[in-house]
Amino acid sequence: MRARKIAEGIWWVGAIDWNVRDFHGYSTSFGSTYNAYLILDEKNVLVDTVKAPFYLEMLGRISEIIDPSRIDIVVANHVEMDHSGSLLPIVERIGSPLVVTSERGKKGLEKHYQKSLRFRTVKSGETLSIGHRTLSFVEAPMLHWPDSMFTYVKEDQLLLPNDAFGQHFASCQRFEDEVGEDVMRHAAKYYANILWPLAPLILKKVEEVVKMGIPIDMIAPSHGLIWRKNPSRIIQAYVEWSQGKTARKALVVYDTMWGSTEKIAKAILKGLVEEGVDTKLLHLRSNHRSDIIEEMLEARGILLGSPTLNNGMFPTLGDFLTYMRGLRPKGKIFGLFGSHGWGGGAIKEMRRHLEAEKFEIWEKELSVQFVPDENELKSATEFGREFAKRIL
Ligand code: FEO
């Protein structure tokens, strides 16, 4: 696949990773892309690079447009290796280009690669004329790392925000309007699994960019598709996700040993559905944790179910709670249920984990010994109905 022009004199020269299926614990079922952009002007600029194994792919695309040695400046918006992994080889290939990054970016790149490059560090509001165009920089700490920054091309009204507004989605298409509605699903999963803990910072950064009054015609992130048809749509979605807007939706997330917790989970689901709640049943060994997190983004209520194993919760619940804790979802109400043989302990352990992180927990809980009988299943349905009223 060839380099793709995204605006007059600006080219996508990144790489497509069709086969990546795990991105530090996130299931990238649709692969990913590492987007790099080449801006041709009096000074030619490469914005970001790609993961190391894809260096030659990027180099090939750059070479379709210009001799790589004609690049004058490389902008490193972010240190993480999916974007900086090809920085050293491309710098060596070019010669000695200026490397523009934030102060933290410089420190991070030096620590990662132990090389002294011809750095120029920039702060928010600084600009760099490259001929007919001016690049502006906005530091965006923690979006996704402390070093992260956005680059803005004023004359093209183009925002290059690196990780922000991205999606893990490999495709031959480069623009969101070439793909259809699925793009929002990929963007939601990406936000929930990568940026959710940073929601307050995202809100602040979006407000800052809005206050700067910079017109944005196109947003070209470092992963996935470029937002060109309606870039305000993804900005608005980020605002709503960061504000913690939820729907009357509940998830029943569970594991089961001999089927009892699953019977209870299904009876609870029945109660929720009867009360008109949009509900999903999610078995922890049939659904990847990162897909459940995506579902959580818009859910108000989460019911967690576990059988008791060795006086505690089932190990998959531990995995899920550990992963979820790091993402710090706000504004959710958790309910707990399960089954036990003699002493119990699963609910107690799940409660302890949730309380430690100050999650809101519904006061009621439901545990059934061995196999639920007809009356106990009726109680489980009633439990679901009551939970539905709790998340009105
Ligand atoms: Fe896509 Fe934080 O790297």
mmCIF file of C-alpha atoms and ligand atoms in Angstrom:
data_model
loop_
_atom_site.group_PDB
_atom_site.id
_atom_site.type_symbol
_atom_site.label_atom_id
_atom_site.label_comp_id
_atom_site.label_asym_id
_atom_site.label_seq_id
_atom_site.Cartn_x
_atom_site.Cartn_y
_atom_site.Cartn_z
ATOM 1 C CA MET A 1 0.000 0.000 0.000
ATOM 2 C CA ARG A 2 1.294 3.411 -0.985
ATOM 3 C CA ALA A 3 1.771 6.668 0.870
ATOM 4 C CA ARG A 4 -1.486 8.614 0.951
ATOM 5 C CA LYS A 5 -1.957 12.324 0.460
ATOM 6 C CA ILE A 6 -4.100 13.742 3.272
ATOM 7 C CA ALA A 7 -3.841 17.423 2.268
ATOM 8 C CA GLU A 8 -1.884 19.354 -0.353
ATOM 9 C CA GLY A 9 1.775 18.626 0.454
ATOM 10 C CA ILE A 10 0.989 16.428 3.472
ATOM 11 C CA TRP A 11 1.266 12.640 3.297
ATOM 12 C CA TRP A 12 0.499 9.681 5.512
ATOM 13 C CA VAL A 13 3.681 7.594 5.523
ATOM 14 C CA GLY A 14 2.965 5.304 8.502
ATOM 15 C CA ALA A 15 2.634 1.547 8.815
ATOM 16 C CA ILE A 16 -0.205 -0.943 9.166
ATOM 17 C CA ASP A 17 0.101 -3.675 11.778
ATOM 18 C CA TRP A 18 -2.514 -6.154 10.578
ATOM 19 C CA ASN A 19 -1.566 -8.885 13.023
ATOM 20 C CA VAL A 20 -1.069 -7.305 16.418
ATOM 21 C CA ARG A 21 -3.623 -8.854 18.780
ATOM 22 C CA ASP A 22 -2.341 -7.707 22.158
ATOM 23 C CA PHE A 23 -1.322 -4.170 23.024
ATOM 24 C CA HIS A 24 -0.128 -4.226 26.618
ATOM 25 C CA GLY A 25 -3.127 -6.218 27.815
ATOM 26 C CA TYR A 26 -5.657 -4.678 25.412
ATOM 27 C CA SER A 27 -7.016 -7.083 22.786
ATOM 28 C CA THR A 28 -6.437 -5.418 19.434
ATOM 29 C CA SER A 29 -8.729 -7.757 17.525
ATOM 30 C CA PHE A 30 -8.656 -5.477 14.482
ATOM 31 C CA GLY A 31 -4.893 -4.794 14.463
ATOM 32 C CA SER A 32 -3.552 -1.259 14.523
ATOM 33 C CA THR A 33 -1.671 1.375 12.576
ATOM 34 C CA TYR A 34 1.280 3.575 13.525
ATOM 35 C CA ASN A 35 0.723 6.833 11.705
ATOM 36 C CA ALA A 36 3.573 9.083 10.633
ATOM 37 C CA TYR A 37 3.058 12.195 8.516
ATOM 38 C CA LEU A 38 5.357 13.904 6.041
ATOM 39 C CA ILE A 39 4.917 17.637 5.468
ATOM 40 C CA LEU A 40 6.605 19.079 2.372
ATOM 41 C CA ASP A 41 7.581 22.740 2.610
ATOM 42 C CA GLU A 42 10.752 24.837 2.488
ATOM 43 C CA LYS A 43 11.767 22.621 5.357
ATOM 44 C CA ASN A 44 10.434 19.070 5.092
ATOM 45 C CA VAL A 45 9.062 17.651 8.313
ATOM 46 C CA LEU A 46 8.328 14.113 9.465
ATOM 47 C CA VAL A 47 5.841 14.028 12.329
ATOM 48 C CA ASP A 48 6.329 10.910 14.470
ATOM 49 C CA THR A 49 7.675 7.555 13.346
ATOM 50 C CA VAL A 50 6.500 3.936 13.678
ATOM 51 C CA LYS A 51 7.156 0.845 15.800
ATOM 52 C CA ALA A 52 10.683 -0.493 15.144
ATOM 53 C CA PRO A 53 9.773 -3.595 13.063
ATOM 54 C CA PHE A 54 7.910 -1.322 10.623
ATOM 55 C CA TYR A 55 10.812 1.058 9.908
ATOM 56 C CA LEU A 56 11.370 -0.157 6.348
ATOM 57 C CA GLU A 57 7.652 0.092 5.607
ATOM 58 C CA MET A 58 7.705 3.765 6.666
ATOM 59 C CA LEU A 59 10.959 4.410 4.818
ATOM 60 C CA GLY A 60 9.472 2.926 1.640
ATOM 61 C CA ARG A 61 6.475 5.254 1.846
ATOM 62 C CA ILE A 62 8.632 8.314 2.522
ATOM 63 C CA SER A 63 10.861 7.349 -0.428
ATOM 64 C CA GLU A 64 7.834 7.350 -2.759
ATOM 65 C CA ILE A 65 7.467 11.065 -2.031
ATOM 66 C CA ILE A 66 11.003 12.406 -1.461
ATOM 67 C CA ASP A 67 14.529 11.242 -0.874
ATOM 68 C CA PRO A 68 14.482 10.711 2.931
ATOM 69 C CA SER A 69 17.749 12.653 3.266
ATOM 70 C CA ARG A 70 15.765 15.783 2.318
ATOM 71 C CA ILE A 71 13.873 15.702 5.610
ATOM 72 C CA ASP A 72 15.030 18.625 7.775
ATOM 73 C CA ILE A 73 12.991 18.168 10.936
ATOM 74 C CA VAL A 74 11.520 15.195 12.809
ATOM 75 C CA VAL A 75 8.812 16.006 15.350
ATOM 76 C CA ALA A 76 8.519 13.460 18.166
ATOM 77 C CA ASN A 77 5.125 14.067 19.762
ATOM 78 C CA HIS A 78 5.457 11.075 22.096
ATOM 79 C CA VAL A 79 8.218 8.867 23.467
ATOM 80 C CA GLU A 80 6.351 5.531 23.636
ATOM 81 C CA MET A 81 8.051 3.038 21.351
ATOM 82 C CA ASP A 82 5.130 2.484 18.995
ATOM 83 C CA HIS A 83 5.908 6.035 17.776
ATOM 84 C CA SER A 84 9.604 6.484 18.510
ATOM 85 C CA GLY A 85 10.818 2.979 17.662
ATOM 86 C CA SER A 86 12.033 4.090 14.224
ATOM 87 C CA LEU A 87 13.384 7.479 15.316
ATOM 88 C CA LEU A 88 17.061 6.506 15.499
ATOM 89 C CA PRO A 89 17.185 4.667 12.164
ATOM 90 C CA ILE A 90 15.384 7.463 10.329
ATOM 91 C CA VAL A 91 17.579 10.132 11.985
ATOM 92 C CA GLU A 92 20.665 8.169 10.926
ATOM 93 C CA ARG A 93 19.260 7.744 7.415
ATOM 94 C CA ILE A 94 18.550 11.476 7.103
ATOM 95 C CA GLY A 95 21.844 12.623 8.573
ATOM 96 C CA SER A 96 21.358 15.025 11.430
ATOM 97 C CA PRO A 97 17.852 16.473 11.340
ATOM 98 C CA LEU A 98 16.500 18.736 14.042
ATOM 99 C CA VAL A 99 14.408 16.647 16.456
ATOM 100 C CA VAL A 100 11.576 18.716 17.917
ATOM 101 C CA THR A 101 9.987 17.446 21.107
ATOM 102 C CA SER A 102 8.877 18.534 24.573
ATOM 103 C CA GLU A 103 11.409 18.852 27.396
ATOM 104 C CA ARG A 104 10.108 15.596 28.863
ATOM 105 C CA GLY A 105 10.184 14.080 25.388
ATOM 106 C CA LYS A 106 13.900 14.861 25.104
ATOM 107 C CA LYS A 107 14.595 13.262 28.492
ATOM 108 C CA GLY A 108 12.482 10.229 27.650
ATOM 109 C CA LEU A 109 14.054 9.727 24.225
ATOM 110 C CA GLU A 110 17.575 10.061 25.662
ATOM 111 C CA LYS A 111 16.754 7.457 28.328
ATOM 112 C CA HIS A 112 15.180 5.088 25.817
ATOM 113 C CA TYR A 113 17.844 5.286 23.131
ATOM 114 C CA GLN A 114 20.975 6.608 24.904
ATOM 115 C CA LYS A 115 21.852 8.854 21.998
ATOM 116 C CA SER A 116 22.486 12.534 21.822
ATOM 117 C CA LEU A 117 20.418 13.985 18.989
ATOM 118 C CA ARG A 118 20.114 17.548 17.689
ATOM 119 C CA PHE A 119 17.125 18.342 19.890
ATOM 120 C CA ARG A 120 15.033 21.460 20.018
ATOM 121 C CA THR A 121 12.567 21.401 22.906
ATOM 122 C CA VAL A 122 9.294 23.284 22.679
ATOM 123 C CA LYS A 123 6.625 24.392 25.132
ATOM 124 C CA SER A 124 2.903 25.024 24.663
ATOM 125 C CA GLY A 125 2.312 27.986 22.387
ATOM 126 C CA GLU A 126 5.706 27.872 20.693
ATOM 127 C CA THR A 127 5.743 27.939 16.924
ATOM 128 C CA LEU A 128 8.146 26.896 14.204
ATOM 129 C CA SER A 129 8.047 28.310 10.691
ATOM 130 C CA ILE A 130 8.840 25.724 8.036
ATOM 131 C CA GLY A 131 8.298 27.986 5.027
ATOM 132 C CA HIS A 132 4.715 28.544 3.917
ATOM 133 C CA ARG A 133 3.488 26.790 7.015
ATOM 134 C CA THR A 134 3.800 27.303 10.755
ATOM 135 C CA LEU A 135 3.767 24.447 13.222
ATOM 136 C CA SER A 136 2.409 25.164 16.725
ATOM 137 C CA PHE A 137 2.904 22.897 19.700
ATOM 138 C CA VAL A 138 0.617 22.153 22.637
ATOM 139 C CA GLU A 139 1.998 20.102 25.508
ATOM 140 C CA ALA A 140 -0.494 17.412 26.478
ATOM 141 C CA PRO A 141 0.975 15.711 29.547
ATOM 142 C CA MET A 142 -0.538 12.285 30.279
ATOM 143 C CA LEU A 143 -2.254 12.089 26.911
ATOM 144 C CA HIS A 144 -0.805 9.538 26.921
ATOM 145 C CA TRP A 145 2.496 9.944 28.812
ATOM 146 C CA PRO A 146 3.992 12.973 30.591
ATOM 147 C CA ASP A 147 5.995 13.829 27.456
ATOM 148 C CA SER A 148 3.041 13.849 25.014
ATOM 149 C CA MET A 149 2.342 16.883 22.873
ATOM 150 C CA PHE A 150 0.127 17.878 19.958
ATOM 151 C CA THR A 151 1.385 19.492 16.745
ATOM 152 C CA TYR A 152 -0.918 21.868 14.879
ATOM 153 C CA VAL A 153 -0.450 22.968 11.273
ATOM 154 C CA LYS A 154 -2.115 26.358 11.152
ATOM 155 C CA GLU A 155 -2.392 26.819 7.372
ATOM 156 C CA ASP A 156 -4.065 23.400 6.907
ATOM 157 C CA GLN A 157 -6.053 23.575 10.165
ATOM 158 C CA LEU A 158 -4.662 20.143 10.859
ATOM 159 C CA LEU A 159 -4.223 18.756 14.386
ATOM 160 C CA LEU A 160 -1.707 15.942 14.897
ATOM 161 C CA PRO A 161 -2.497 14.854 18.472
ATOM 162 C CA ASN A 162 -0.573 11.571 18.518
ATOM 163 C CA ASP A 163 -2.347 9.059 20.809
ATOM 164 C CA ALA A 164 -5.419 11.237 21.472
ATOM 165 C CA PHE A 165 -8.485 10.523 19.283
ATOM 166 C CA GLY A 166 -6.927 7.308 17.912
ATOM 167 C CA GLN A 167 -8.278 3.812 17.376
ATOM 168 C CA HIS A 168 -6.570 0.441 17.142
ATOM 169 C CA PHE A 169 -7.864 -0.461 13.723
ATOM 170 C CA ALA A 170 -5.892 -1.779 10.741
ATOM 171 C CA SER A 171 -7.404 -0.925 7.392
ATOM 172 C CA CYS A 172 -6.604 -0.012 3.796
ATOM 173 C CA GLN A 173 -8.662 3.126 4.328
ATOM 174 C CA ARG A 174 -7.134 6.185 5.960
ATOM 175 C CA PHE A 175 -10.176 8.351 6.682
ATOM 176 C CA GLU A 176 -13.093 7.771 9.029
ATOM 177 C CA ASP A 177 -15.681 8.573 6.356
ATOM 178 C CA GLU A 178 -14.350 5.714 4.223
ATOM 179 C CA VAL A 179 -15.161 3.153 6.890
ATOM 180 C CA GLY A 180 -18.573 3.879 8.400
ATOM 181 C CA GLU A 181 -20.052 3.805 11.869
ATOM 182 C CA ASP A 182 -17.766 1.128 13.307
ATOM 183 C CA VAL A 183 -15.089 3.751 13.728
ATOM 184 C CA MET A 184 -16.813 5.112 16.857
ATOM 185 C CA ARG A 185 -16.766 1.635 18.420
ATOM 186 C CA HIS A 186 -13.031 1.356 17.853
ATOM 187 C CA ALA A 187 -12.518 4.877 19.207
ATOM 188 C CA ALA A 188 -14.606 4.066 22.303
ATOM 189 C CA LYS A 189 -12.645 0.901 23.048
ATOM 190 C CA TYR A 190 -9.381 2.795 22.626
ATOM 191 C CA TYR A 191 -10.533 5.615 24.926
ATOM 192 C CA ALA A 192 -11.856 3.238 27.601
ATOM 193 C CA ASN A 193 -8.762 1.053 27.715
ATOM 194 C CA ILE A 194 -6.070 3.697 27.321
ATOM 195 C CA LEU A 195 -7.306 7.146 28.216
ATOM 196 C CA TRP A 196 -10.129 6.592 30.726
ATOM 197 C CA PRO A 197 -7.963 7.180 33.827
ATOM 198 C CA LEU A 198 -6.985 10.529 32.348
ATOM 199 C CA ALA A 199 -10.550 11.820 31.920
ATOM 200 C CA PRO A 200 -10.080 15.016 34.018
ATOM 201 C CA LEU A 201 -6.945 15.930 32.066
ATOM 202 C CA ILE A 202 -8.709 15.286 28.770
ATOM 203 C CA LEU A 203 -11.533 17.636 29.709
ATOM 204 C CA LYS A 204 -9.002 20.317 30.674
ATOM 205 C CA LYS A 205 -7.012 19.875 27.480
ATOM 206 C CA VAL A 206 -10.084 19.998 25.260
ATOM 207 C CA GLU A 207 -11.219 23.204 27.043
ATOM 208 C CA GLU A 208 -7.738 24.670 26.551
ATOM 209 C CA VAL A 209 -7.734 23.881 22.843
ATOM 210 C CA VAL A 210 -11.273 25.263 22.433
ATOM 211 C CA LYS A 211 -10.241 28.479 24.265
ATOM 212 C CA MET A 212 -7.268 28.851 21.927
ATOM 213 C CA GLY A 213 -9.901 29.218 19.206
ATOM 214 C CA ILE A 214 -7.891 27.274 16.676
ATOM 215 C CA PRO A 215 -9.983 26.055 13.767
ATOM 216 C CA ILE A 216 -9.675 22.308 13.229
ATOM 217 C CA ASP A 217 -10.470 20.971 9.800
ATOM 218 C CA MET A 218 -8.883 17.556 10.277
ATOM 219 C CA ILE A 219 -7.533 15.446 13.175
ATOM 220 C CA ALA A 220 -4.835 12.981 12.235
ATOM 221 C CA PRO A 221 -3.999 10.771 15.217
ATOM 222 C CA SER A 222 -1.113 8.319 15.499
ATOM 223 C CA HIS A 223 -3.339 5.218 15.466
ATOM 224 C CA GLY A 224 -6.168 4.330 13.127
ATOM 225 C CA LEU A 225 -8.232 6.561 10.892
ATOM 226 C CA ILE A 226 -8.006 10.297 10.258
ATOM 227 C CA TRP A 227 -11.052 12.381 11.224
ATOM 228 C CA ARG A 228 -11.789 14.589 8.230
ATOM 229 C CA LYS A 229 -15.551 14.602 7.664
ATOM 230 C CA ASN A 230 -16.609 15.808 11.076
ATOM 231 C CA PRO A 231 -13.678 16.112 13.493
ATOM 232 C CA SER A 232 -15.861 17.799 16.106
ATOM 233 C CA ARG A 233 -17.692 14.483 16.477
ATOM 234 C CA ILE A 234 -14.738 12.752 18.104
ATOM 235 C CA ILE A 235 -13.966 15.813 20.242
ATOM 236 C CA GLN A 236 -17.574 15.811 21.494
ATOM 237 C CA ALA A 237 -17.414 12.059 22.179
ATOM 238 C CA TYR A 238 -14.223 12.567 24.229
ATOM 239 C CA VAL A 239 -15.955 15.299 26.249
ATOM 240 C CA GLU A 240 -18.953 13.055 26.965
ATOM 241 C CA TRP A 241 -16.841 9.996 27.835
ATOM 242 C CA SER A 242 -14.632 12.130 30.080
ATOM 243 C CA GLN A 243 -17.681 13.629 31.816
ATOM 244 C CA GLY A 244 -18.771 10.050 32.591
ATOM 245 C CA LYS A 245 -22.117 10.281 30.775
ATOM 246 C CA THR A 246 -23.895 6.946 31.116
ATOM 247 C CA ALA A 247 -27.022 5.295 29.762
ATOM 248 C CA ARG A 248 -29.522 3.077 31.595
ATOM 249 C CA LYS A 249 -27.393 0.118 30.751
ATOM 250 C CA ALA A 250 -26.159 -2.705 32.968
ATOM 251 C CA LEU A 251 -23.581 -5.441 32.576
ATOM 252 C CA VAL A 252 -23.668 -8.817 34.281
ATOM 253 C CA VAL A 253 -20.011 -9.830 34.406
ATOM 254 C CA TYR A 254 -19.310 -13.245 35.864
ATOM 255 C CA ASP A 255 -17.459 -16.505 35.925
ATOM 256 C CA THR A 256 -18.797 -19.880 36.893
ATOM 257 C CA MET A 257 -17.379 -23.200 38.112
ATOM 258 C CA TRP A 258 -20.209 -25.755 37.905
ATOM 259 C CA GLY A 259 -22.829 -23.493 36.311
ATOM 260 C CA SER A 260 -24.557 -22.151 39.447
ATOM 261 C CA THR A 261 -23.267 -18.582 39.204
ATOM 262 C CA GLU A 262 -24.225 -18.606 35.533
ATOM 263 C CA LYS A 263 -27.810 -19.647 36.379
ATOM 264 C CA ILE A 264 -27.995 -16.782 38.881
ATOM 265 C CA ALA A 265 -26.465 -14.372 36.349
ATOM 266 C CA LYS A 266 -29.129 -15.279 33.778
ATOM 267 C CA ALA A 267 -31.941 -14.936 36.326
ATOM 268 C CA ILE A 268 -30.610 -11.479 37.279
ATOM 269 C CA LEU A 269 -30.433 -10.549 33.600
ATOM 270 C CA LYS A 270 -34.113 -11.506 33.246
ATOM 271 C CA GLY A 271 -35.046 -9.088 36.037
ATOM 272 C CA LEU A 272 -33.055 -6.245 34.506
ATOM 273 C CA VAL A 273 -34.561 -6.810 31.058
ATOM 274 C CA GLU A 274 -38.095 -6.935 32.512
ATOM 275 C CA GLU A 275 -37.435 -3.483 33.941
ATOM 276 C CA GLY A 276 -36.393 -2.189 30.518
ATOM 277 C CA VAL A 277 -32.653 -1.969 31.138
ATOM 278 C CA ASP A 278 -30.287 -2.446 28.212
ATOM 279 C CA THR A 279 -28.254 -5.374 29.577
ATOM 280 C CA LYS A 280 -25.409 -7.630 28.507
ATOM 281 C CA LEU A 281 -24.268 -10.937 29.974
ATOM 282 C CA LEU A 282 -20.468 -11.225 29.864
ATOM 283 C CA HIS A 283 -18.679 -14.416 30.854
ATOM 284 C CA LEU A 284 -15.134 -13.554 31.872
ATOM 285 C CA ARG A 285 -13.526 -16.448 30.027
ATOM 286 C CA SER A 286 -15.490 -15.775 26.830
ATOM 287 C CA ASN A 287 -14.972 -12.016 26.678
ATOM 288 C CA HIS A 288 -11.641 -10.234 26.794
ATOM 289 C CA ARG A 289 -11.264 -7.831 29.712
ATOM 290 C CA SER A 290 -10.691 -4.917 27.308
ATOM 291 C CA ASP A 291 -13.981 -5.629 25.491
ATOM 292 C CA ILE A 292 -15.824 -5.615 28.816
ATOM 293 C CA ILE A 293 -14.168 -2.290 29.677
ATOM 294 C CA GLU A 294 -15.430 -0.875 26.380
ATOM 295 C CA GLU A 295 -18.972 -1.998 27.291
ATOM 296 C CA MET A 296 -18.538 -0.331 30.693
ATOM 297 C CA LEU A 297 -17.960 3.090 29.191
ATOM 298 C CA GLU A 298 -21.680 3.808 28.826
ATOM 299 C CA ALA A 299 -23.059 1.417 31.470
ATOM 300 C CA ARG A 300 -24.361 2.798 34.753
ATOM 301 C CA GLY A 301 -24.565 -0.507 36.633
ATOM 302 C CA ILE A 302 -22.142 -3.419 36.810
ATOM 303 C CA LEU A 303 -23.098 -6.681 38.506
ATOM 304 C CA LEU A 304 -20.143 -8.899 39.327
ATOM 305 C CA GLY A 305 -20.709 -12.600 39.966
ATOM 306 C CA SER A 306 -18.271 -15.209 41.203
ATOM 307 C CA PRO A 307 -18.308 -18.705 42.642
ATOM 308 C CA THR A 308 -16.262 -19.162 45.801
ATOM 309 C CA LEU A 309 -12.967 -20.900 45.227
ATOM 310 C CA ASN A 310 -10.678 -21.587 48.199
ATOM 311 C CA ASN A 311 -12.583 -19.029 50.322
ATOM 312 C CA GLY A 312 -12.152 -16.270 47.758
ATOM 313 C CA MET A 313 -13.248 -15.035 44.365
ATOM 314 C CA PHE A 314 -12.540 -16.876 41.117
ATOM 315 C CA PRO A 315 -9.139 -15.857 39.635
ATOM 316 C CA THR A 316 -10.689 -14.259 36.531
ATOM 317 C CA LEU A 317 -12.515 -11.794 38.797
ATOM 318 C CA GLY A 318 -9.134 -10.859 40.293
ATOM 319 C CA ASP A 319 -7.708 -10.256 36.821
ATOM 320 C CA PHE A 320 -10.672 -8.127 35.804
ATOM 321 C CA LEU A 321 -10.789 -6.078 39.021
ATOM 322 C CA THR A 322 -7.032 -5.405 38.825
ATOM 323 C CA TYR A 323 -7.296 -4.238 35.217
ATOM 324 C CA MET A 324 -10.398 -2.140 35.909
ATOM 325 C CA ARG A 325 -8.894 -0.511 39.007
ATOM 326 C CA GLY A 326 -6.094 1.028 36.918
ATOM 327 C CA LEU A 327 -8.630 2.571 34.527
ATOM 328 C CA ARG A 328 -10.528 4.261 37.392
ATOM 329 C CA PRO A 329 -14.028 4.303 35.829
ATOM 330 C CA LYS A 330 -16.188 6.927 37.508
ATOM 331 C CA GLY A 331 -19.922 7.107 38.158
ATOM 332 C CA LYS A 332 -20.673 3.365 38.199
ATOM 333 C CA ILE A 333 -22.702 1.379 40.728
ATOM 334 C CA PHE A 334 -21.540 -2.153 41.427
ATOM 335 C CA GLY A 335 -23.696 -5.053 42.630
ATOM 336 C CA LEU A 336 -22.295 -8.384 43.853
ATOM 337 C CA PHE A 337 -23.594 -11.935 43.629
ATOM 338 C CA GLY A 338 -22.276 -15.465 43.548
ATOM 339 C CA SER A 339 -22.497 -19.023 44.764
ATOM 340 C CA HIS A 340 -20.685 -20.997 47.429
ATOM 341 C CA GLY A 341 -20.390 -24.513 48.803
ATOM 342 C CA TRP A 342 -19.894 -24.022 52.562
ATOM 343 C CA GLY A 343 -17.971 -21.016 53.920
ATOM 344 C CA GLY A 344 -18.312 -18.538 51.020
ATOM 345 C CA GLY A 345 -15.870 -15.685 50.579
ATOM 346 C CA ALA A 346 -16.097 -14.597 46.904
ATOM 347 C CA ILE A 347 -18.422 -11.668 47.543
ATOM 348 C CA LYS A 348 -16.416 -10.551 50.562
ATOM 349 C CA GLU A 349 -13.236 -10.483 48.503
ATOM 350 C CA MET A 350 -14.825 -8.648 45.553
ATOM 351 C CA ARG A 351 -16.276 -6.103 48.004
ATOM 352 C CA ARG A 352 -12.871 -5.579 49.608
ATOM 353 C CA HIS A 353 -11.309 -4.827 46.217
ATOM 354 C CA LEU A 354 -14.047 -2.383 45.238
ATOM 355 C CA GLU A 355 -14.079 -0.641 48.628
ATOM 356 C CA ALA A 356 -10.309 -0.155 48.511
ATOM 357 C CA GLU A 357 -10.794 1.899 45.346
ATOM 358 C CA LYS A 358 -13.871 3.723 46.718
ATOM 359 C CA PHE A 359 -16.237 2.419 44.041
ATOM 360 C CA GLU A 360 -19.935 2.782 44.847
ATOM 361 C CA ILE A 361 -21.362 -0.607 45.884
ATOM 362 C CA TRP A 362 -25.044 -1.468 46.133
ATOM 363 C CA GLU A 363 -25.816 -2.485 49.702
ATOM 364 C CA LYS A 364 -27.691 -5.663 48.675
ATOM 365 C CA GLU A 365 -25.860 -8.828 47.693
ATOM 366 C CA LEU A 366 -26.913 -12.321 46.711
ATOM 367 C CA SER A 367 -25.168 -15.623 47.332
ATOM 368 C CA VAL A 368 -26.659 -19.084 46.817
ATOM 369 C CA GLN A 369 -25.379 -22.360 48.279
ATOM 370 C CA PHE A 370 -24.476 -25.077 45.760
ATOM 371 C CA VAL A 371 -27.169 -25.056 43.028
ATOM 372 C CA PRO A 372 -29.956 -22.422 42.942
ATOM 373 C CA ASP A 373 -33.494 -23.867 43.240
ATOM 374 C CA GLU A 374 -36.601 -22.363 41.688
ATOM 375 C CA ASN A 375 -37.227 -19.967 44.583
ATOM 376 C CA GLU A 376 -33.638 -18.820 44.622
ATOM 377 C CA LEU A 377 -33.777 -18.117 40.893
ATOM 378 C CA LYS A 378 -36.969 -16.082 41.459
ATOM 379 C CA SER A 379 -35.059 -14.132 44.134
ATOM 380 C CA ALA A 380 -32.243 -13.563 41.664
ATOM 381 C CA THR A 381 -34.708 -12.148 39.127
ATOM 382 C CA GLU A 382 -36.110 -9.886 41.844
ATOM 383 C CA PHE A 383 -32.518 -8.874 42.683
ATOM 384 C CA GLY A 384 -32.101 -7.846 39.030
ATOM 385 C CA ARG A 385 -35.366 -5.870 39.133
ATOM 386 C CA GLU A 386 -34.279 -3.995 42.260
ATOM 387 C CA PHE A 387 -30.879 -3.236 40.777
ATOM 388 C CA ALA A 388 -32.663 -1.830 37.693
ATOM 389 C CA LYS A 389 -34.487 0.628 39.978
ATOM 390 C CA ARG A 390 -31.204 1.493 41.685
ATOM 391 C CA ILE A 391 -29.670 2.657 38.394
ATOM 392 C CA LEU A 392 -32.656 4.710 37.205
HETATM 393 FE FE1 FEO B 1 0.526 4.908 20.880
HETATM 394 FE FE2 FEO B 1 1.299 5.984 24.071
HETATM 395 O O1 FEO B 1 1.590 5.223 22.397
#
